[in-house]
């Protein structure tokens, strides 16, 4: 009994030998510098009486979603959702048969969709994401996310979350952290499932958002989703979203692309101790390998500046024993 | 011991006889229908296995601030702050000596300030609330709130919070609720002190807000407060702010003026059980008495519609044993 207690105490203060045993908080991580950096940080800020102790109320950690908590290839999940929505809504829009970029979507012409670029994508999202009430949209997302499958793995998208990152979320929460999602993706596309999948409730999800309008429909109040952007929660929009919704600077942030650069910069330029981590997609076999040349999850500046800023760069291939929960 | 446990169990399930004893969750409330309605609601939604049980993750309660959690007479506290800021900033604005509404503020001419109306007030707030970084503004608010005193009671403003409402906040939290402030006041004017005073952390404070901009100052990132409104969190803006920041419909809301009407409407039109409460300022002796004719905390529609909507109307004079904590 005494031995067991001592063992736990030793491990809480950061034992490395424990990596393979039951008390390892990050069992899906190999024993590399990335894992050690996470544990060392948590150990420092939770060491009561230590020089780097951070009170529980300030233990705030923010996580990007696409490419950081779940897979974002071959297209962002929300894009797959939007393309499916075009097909569902097509009977109400006969004009789409002739009108780009909708025609390409209905024809399944992926090359033409890609050629339509960001502008085409925004048109598709505007046409498929507005005009409903917030509750209707929640139901639409819920129905889709519970049935749609990834084109390559044929798994539900919510199965394609990163097991090692789920362990980081749980480890931080077990150490008094409040965990937030801070994503460029739409906040209403994430909230229906983040609590179930990540243990993160809607109030702790920050994302891009449309304007909404309060109105009465037959004396029943609704919030109507308008075709106007209220916040683009990406790049410099992430610290803004964090400020609006959390109102405190995080002490740890996790991202994977240059869209997360400002979030990590904002987090790690606060008074020490701070922690920044970038998930580097290096595993072409088990996941995907991409960074500087990729249009999805572009990572250039983050890679260049991580060393001098003291950010941890996770080498997915080297650092992670498994990628997805179903591989355990 | 067994008796004590049984007693606690009985009280948790809603004993009314307990109102006068140590386990009373709302000791500053008289035993009137208002108090009974609060306890009955909490008892219903927390009764495991009962027909109205609500899981912890959905136990969300929202509270207006001015006039609901703290006093708002003779002027909103934030207005007192803005007027003081005019005096502090005046040496940098020599033109204010001739320019209205600033001249009236510097001359201490309260009648002229009042005559300048809402437009004058917005000018004062724009001139005194923008142009700093968010961290600078936080320090300014913090310094002011810790020293400024109410003109009538000479107390710190944070002492002029309503003891009975502090008990409601604590009672709800003890029953698994997450409590949020949803105020027309500026979010950055509240966040520096709500955790200490109400036990509500910054991430659970929703308010009106200015736009902010992320930028680097000598390679240090800051969030600059811009002279542009991003959200007016009042009337129909309250359900919008709730949706943006909580992402779930509250099951209980507490307000005091018609600025809270839509918040209570949004909350109580969800599927039952729901709870709406209006603090009616009826106590000219211990606090202030005002409703339909008042420019501050105007309450007309709320009073008219509360009965048919099933909202509880607190009669401050009748229902509250004490108003402020220092009167206990």
Short mmCIF file of N, CA and C in Angstrom, two decimals, chain A residues 57 134-135 138 178 180 187-188 191 195 201-205 209-214 216 219-223 225 230 236-237 239-240 242-249 261-263 265-266 269 301, chain B residues 57 134-135 138 178 180 187-188 191 195 201-205 209-214 216 219-223 225 230 236-237 239-240 242-249 261-263 265-266 269 301:
data_model
loop_
_atom_site.label_atom_id
_atom_site.label_comp_id
_atom_site.label_asym_id
_atom_site.label_seq_id
_atom_site.Cartn_x
_atom_site.Cartn_y
_atom_site.Cartn_z
N UNK A 57 -7.31 28.12 -11.73
CA UNK A 57 -8.16 29.02 -12.54
C UNK A 57 -7.43 29.55 -13.77
N UNK A 134 -30.52 27.84 -35.65
CA UNK A 134 -29.38 27.16 -35.04
C UNK A 134 -29.75 25.74 -34.62
N UNK A 135 -30.98 25.54 -34.20
CA UNK A 135 -31.38 24.20 -33.77
C UNK A 135 -31.53 23.24 -34.94
N UNK A 138 -28.05 22.28 -36.01
CA UNK A 138 -27.47 21.30 -35.08
C UNK A 138 -27.94 19.89 -35.42
N UNK A 178 -8.48 23.52 -17.88
CA UNK A 178 -9.71 23.60 -18.66
C UNK A 178 -9.26 23.56 -20.11
N UNK A 180 -9.97 23.84 -24.22
CA UNK A 180 -10.81 24.52 -25.20
C UNK A 180 -10.40 24.09 -26.62
N UNK A 187 -18.04 26.92 -35.62
CA UNK A 187 -18.30 26.52 -34.24
C UNK A 187 -19.54 25.63 -34.16
N UNK A 188 -20.53 25.90 -35.02
CA UNK A 188 -21.76 25.10 -34.95
C UNK A 188 -21.61 23.76 -35.67
N UNK A 191 -19.78 21.91 -32.19
CA UNK A 191 -20.42 21.77 -30.88
C UNK A 191 -21.32 20.55 -30.71
N UNK A 195 -18.32 17.31 -27.10
CA UNK A 195 -18.41 16.84 -25.71
C UNK A 195 -18.27 15.32 -25.67
N UNK A 201 -17.19 20.58 -23.64
CA UNK A 201 -18.57 21.04 -23.80
C UNK A 201 -18.67 22.25 -24.74
N UNK A 202 -19.87 22.51 -25.28
CA UNK A 202 -20.06 23.59 -26.25
C UNK A 202 -19.47 24.94 -25.82
N UNK A 203 -19.60 25.28 -24.54
CA UNK A 203 -19.11 26.59 -24.09
C UNK A 203 -17.59 26.69 -24.19
N UNK A 204 -16.90 25.55 -24.35
CA UNK A 204 -15.46 25.58 -24.48
C UNK A 204 -15.00 25.32 -25.92
N UNK A 205 -15.91 25.55 -26.84
CA UNK A 205 -15.57 25.43 -28.26
C UNK A 205 -15.63 26.81 -28.90
N UNK A 209 -17.66 31.75 -37.07
CA UNK A 209 -19.10 31.74 -36.86
C UNK A 209 -19.80 32.70 -37.81
N UNK A 210 -21.05 32.35 -38.11
CA UNK A 210 -21.93 33.22 -38.87
C UNK A 210 -22.66 34.13 -37.89
N UNK A 211 -23.14 35.25 -38.42
CA UNK A 211 -24.02 36.08 -37.59
C UNK A 211 -25.34 35.33 -37.40
N UNK A 212 -25.96 35.54 -36.26
CA UNK A 212 -27.28 34.97 -36.02
C UNK A 212 -28.22 36.09 -35.57
N UNK A 213 -29.49 35.87 -35.82
CA UNK A 213 -30.48 36.89 -35.50
C UNK A 213 -31.61 36.27 -34.70
N UNK A 214 -31.95 36.94 -33.60
CA UNK A 214 -33.04 36.47 -32.75
C UNK A 214 -34.36 36.94 -33.33
N UNK A 216 -38.92 35.93 -33.71
CA UNK A 216 -40.04 35.10 -33.31
C UNK A 216 -40.67 34.47 -34.54
N UNK A 219 -44.62 33.22 -32.65
CA UNK A 219 -44.36 33.54 -31.24
C UNK A 219 -43.39 32.56 -30.55
N UNK A 220 -42.71 31.74 -31.34
CA UNK A 220 -41.66 30.89 -30.76
C UNK A 220 -40.31 31.51 -31.15
N UNK A 221 -39.44 31.80 -30.19
CA UNK A 221 -38.17 32.43 -30.56
C UNK A 221 -37.19 31.44 -31.19
N UNK A 222 -36.49 31.93 -32.19
CA UNK A 222 -35.43 31.13 -32.83
C UNK A 222 -34.23 32.04 -33.06
N UNK A 223 -33.08 31.40 -33.28
CA UNK A 223 -31.89 32.12 -33.74
C UNK A 223 -31.66 31.70 -35.18
N UNK A 225 -29.63 31.63 -38.67
CA UNK A 225 -28.25 31.74 -39.17
C UNK A 225 -28.25 32.60 -40.44
N UNK A 230 -19.26 36.36 -38.93
CA UNK A 230 -19.09 37.19 -37.74
C UNK A 230 -17.66 37.13 -37.23
N UNK A 236 -4.68 35.48 -37.02
CA UNK A 236 -4.83 36.50 -35.97
C UNK A 236 -6.24 36.51 -35.37
N UNK A 237 -7.19 35.82 -36.03
CA UNK A 237 -8.53 35.71 -35.46
C UNK A 237 -8.57 34.78 -34.25
N UNK A 239 -6.37 34.52 -31.51
CA UNK A 239 -6.27 35.25 -30.22
C UNK A 239 -7.51 36.11 -29.96
N UNK A 240 -8.13 36.63 -31.01
CA UNK A 240 -9.35 37.43 -30.83
C UNK A 240 -10.48 36.55 -30.29
N UNK A 242 -10.18 33.75 -28.70
CA UNK A 242 -9.79 33.34 -27.34
C UNK A 242 -10.13 34.45 -26.36
N UNK A 243 -9.81 35.68 -26.74
CA UNK A 243 -10.10 36.80 -25.85
C UNK A 243 -11.60 36.97 -25.64
N UNK A 244 -12.36 36.87 -26.73
CA UNK A 244 -13.81 37.04 -26.62
C UNK A 244 -14.42 35.98 -25.72
N UNK A 245 -13.99 34.76 -25.88
CA UNK A 245 -14.72 33.68 -25.23
C UNK A 245 -14.09 33.20 -23.92
N UNK A 246 -12.77 33.25 -23.82
CA UNK A 246 -12.13 32.78 -22.58
C UNK A 246 -11.79 33.97 -21.68
N UNK A 247 -11.31 35.06 -22.30
CA UNK A 247 -11.01 36.25 -21.50
C UNK A 247 -9.75 36.13 -20.66
N UNK A 248 -8.99 35.08 -20.88
CA UNK A 248 -7.72 34.89 -20.20
C UNK A 248 -6.74 34.29 -21.20
N UNK A 249 -5.46 34.61 -21.08
CA UNK A 249 -4.50 34.06 -22.02
C UNK A 249 -4.20 32.62 -21.65
N UNK A 261 -0.40 29.81 -35.85
CA UNK A 261 0.82 30.51 -35.43
C UNK A 261 0.53 31.59 -34.38
N UNK A 262 -0.43 32.46 -34.68
CA UNK A 262 -0.71 33.57 -33.76
C UNK A 262 -1.24 33.06 -32.41
N UNK A 263 -2.00 31.97 -32.43
CA UNK A 263 -2.47 31.41 -31.16
C UNK A 263 -1.28 30.96 -30.30
N UNK A 265 1.81 32.00 -30.63
CA UNK A 265 2.59 33.19 -30.30
C UNK A 265 1.98 33.92 -29.10
N UNK A 266 0.66 34.12 -29.16
CA UNK A 266 -0.06 34.80 -28.08
C UNK A 266 0.10 34.03 -26.77
N UNK A 269 3.94 33.99 -25.47
CA UNK A 269 4.60 35.26 -25.14
C UNK A 269 4.10 35.82 -23.82
N UNK A 301 5.99 28.70 -41.51
CA UNK A 301 6.53 29.58 -40.47
C UNK A 301 6.66 28.86 -39.13
N UNK B 57 -24.53 18.48 -17.53
CA UNK B 57 -23.97 19.25 -18.64
C UNK B 57 -24.96 20.26 -19.21
N UNK B 134 -5.84 45.23 -24.28
CA UNK B 134 -6.76 44.57 -23.34
C UNK B 134 -6.12 44.45 -21.95
N UNK B 135 -4.82 44.22 -21.91
CA UNK B 135 -4.17 44.07 -20.61
C UNK B 135 -4.08 45.40 -19.86
N UNK B 138 -7.50 46.08 -18.48
CA UNK B 138 -7.77 45.25 -17.31
C UNK B 138 -7.17 45.88 -16.04
N UNK B 178 -23.75 25.37 -14.04
CA UNK B 178 -22.70 26.30 -14.42
C UNK B 178 -23.38 27.67 -14.50
N UNK B 180 -23.43 31.73 -15.44
CA UNK B 180 -22.86 32.71 -16.37
C UNK B 180 -23.43 34.10 -16.07
N UNK B 187 -17.88 43.55 -21.29
CA UNK B 187 -17.33 42.29 -20.77
C UNK B 187 -15.98 42.54 -20.09
N UNK B 188 -15.21 43.47 -20.64
CA UNK B 188 -13.88 43.70 -20.05
C UNK B 188 -13.96 44.58 -18.80
N UNK B 191 -14.90 41.23 -16.24
CA UNK B 191 -14.03 40.06 -16.04
C UNK B 191 -12.95 40.22 -14.97
N UNK B 195 -14.79 36.76 -10.83
CA UNK B 195 -14.43 35.50 -10.19
C UNK B 195 -14.33 35.68 -8.68
N UNK B 201 -15.80 32.72 -13.38
CA UNK B 201 -14.54 33.01 -14.09
C UNK B 201 -14.79 33.75 -15.41
N UNK B 202 -13.74 34.41 -15.93
CA UNK B 202 -13.87 35.22 -17.15
C UNK B 202 -14.56 34.50 -18.31
N UNK B 203 -14.29 33.21 -18.49
CA UNK B 203 -14.88 32.49 -19.62
C UNK B 203 -16.39 32.35 -19.48
N UNK B 204 -16.92 32.59 -18.29
CA UNK B 204 -18.36 32.50 -18.08
C UNK B 204 -19.01 33.88 -17.95
N UNK B 205 -18.31 34.88 -18.45
CA UNK B 205 -18.86 36.24 -18.45
C UNK B 205 -19.10 36.66 -19.90
N UNK B 209 -19.19 44.15 -26.13
CA UNK B 209 -17.74 44.16 -26.34
C UNK B 209 -17.35 45.04 -27.53
N UNK B 210 -16.15 45.56 -27.43
CA UNK B 210 -15.54 46.30 -28.52
C UNK B 210 -14.80 45.31 -29.41
N UNK B 211 -14.57 45.71 -30.66
CA UNK B 211 -13.68 44.90 -31.50
C UNK B 211 -12.26 45.01 -30.97
N UNK B 212 -11.51 43.96 -31.11
CA UNK B 212 -10.09 44.01 -30.74
C UNK B 212 -9.27 43.53 -31.94
N UNK B 213 -8.02 44.00 -31.97
CA UNK B 213 -7.15 43.67 -33.10
C UNK B 213 -5.82 43.14 -32.57
N UNK B 214 -5.41 42.01 -33.13
CA UNK B 214 -4.14 41.41 -32.73
C UNK B 214 -3.03 42.10 -33.49
N UNK B 216 1.50 43.27 -33.32
CA UNK B 216 2.79 43.17 -32.64
C UNK B 216 3.28 44.57 -32.29
N UNK B 219 7.63 43.51 -31.48
CA UNK B 219 7.57 42.04 -31.57
C UNK B 219 6.87 41.37 -30.37
N UNK B 220 6.20 42.17 -29.54
CA UNK B 220 5.37 41.58 -28.47
C UNK B 220 3.92 41.67 -28.90
N UNK B 221 3.19 40.54 -28.92
CA UNK B 221 1.80 40.62 -29.37
C UNK B 221 0.89 41.26 -28.32
N UNK B 222 -0.03 42.07 -28.81
CA UNK B 222 -1.05 42.67 -27.94
C UNK B 222 -2.40 42.57 -28.65
N UNK B 223 -3.46 42.72 -27.88
CA UNK B 223 -4.80 42.89 -28.44
C UNK B 223 -5.20 44.33 -28.18
N UNK B 225 -7.75 47.45 -28.23
CA UNK B 225 -9.19 47.72 -28.18
C UNK B 225 -9.54 48.83 -29.18
N UNK B 230 -18.60 45.48 -31.16
CA UNK B 230 -18.69 44.16 -31.79
C UNK B 230 -19.99 43.46 -31.42
N UNK B 236 -32.37 41.65 -27.62
CA UNK B 236 -32.19 40.49 -28.50
C UNK B 236 -30.72 40.11 -28.65
N UNK B 237 -29.81 40.99 -28.23
CA UNK B 237 -28.38 40.65 -28.26
C UNK B 237 -28.01 39.63 -27.20
N UNK B 239 -29.67 36.65 -26.23
CA UNK B 239 -29.66 35.27 -26.76
C UNK B 239 -28.53 35.06 -27.78
N UNK B 240 -28.18 36.10 -28.52
CA UNK B 240 -27.07 35.97 -29.48
C UNK B 240 -25.76 35.75 -28.73
N UNK B 242 -25.39 34.59 -25.74
CA UNK B 242 -25.47 33.27 -25.10
C UNK B 242 -25.13 32.18 -26.11
N UNK B 243 -25.69 32.31 -27.31
CA UNK B 243 -25.42 31.31 -28.33
C UNK B 243 -23.94 31.31 -28.71
N UNK B 244 -23.36 32.49 -28.89
CA UNK B 244 -21.96 32.56 -29.29
C UNK B 244 -21.05 31.93 -28.24
N UNK B 245 -21.33 32.23 -26.98
CA UNK B 245 -20.35 31.86 -25.96
C UNK B 245 -20.68 30.58 -25.21
N UNK B 246 -21.94 30.28 -25.04
CA UNK B 246 -22.32 29.04 -24.32
C UNK B 246 -22.66 27.93 -25.30
N UNK B 247 -23.40 28.28 -26.35
CA UNK B 247 -23.72 27.28 -27.37
C UNK B 247 -24.78 26.29 -26.93
N UNK B 248 -25.42 26.60 -25.81
CA UNK B 248 -26.52 25.77 -25.34
C UNK B 248 -27.56 26.69 -24.72
N UNK B 249 -28.83 26.32 -24.80
CA UNK B 249 -29.84 27.19 -24.22
C UNK B 249 -29.87 27.01 -22.70
N UNK B 261 -35.52 40.77 -21.19
CA UNK B 261 -36.75 40.09 -21.62
C UNK B 261 -36.45 38.94 -22.59
N UNK B 262 -35.69 39.23 -23.64
CA UNK B 262 -35.43 38.19 -24.65
C UNK B 262 -34.61 37.04 -24.07
N UNK B 263 -33.73 37.33 -23.14
CA UNK B 263 -32.97 36.24 -22.50
C UNK B 263 -33.92 35.31 -21.75
N UNK B 265 -37.14 35.02 -22.28
CA UNK B 265 -38.02 34.40 -23.27
C UNK B 265 -37.33 33.20 -23.93
N UNK B 266 -36.06 33.40 -24.35
CA UNK B 266 -35.27 32.35 -25.00
C UNK B 266 -35.10 31.16 -24.05
N UNK B 269 -38.64 29.35 -23.19
CA UNK B 269 -39.41 28.74 -24.27
C UNK B 269 -38.79 27.43 -24.74
N UNK B 301 -42.54 45.57 -19.80
CA UNK B 301 -43.03 44.35 -20.42
C UNK B 301 -42.83 43.13 -19.52
#
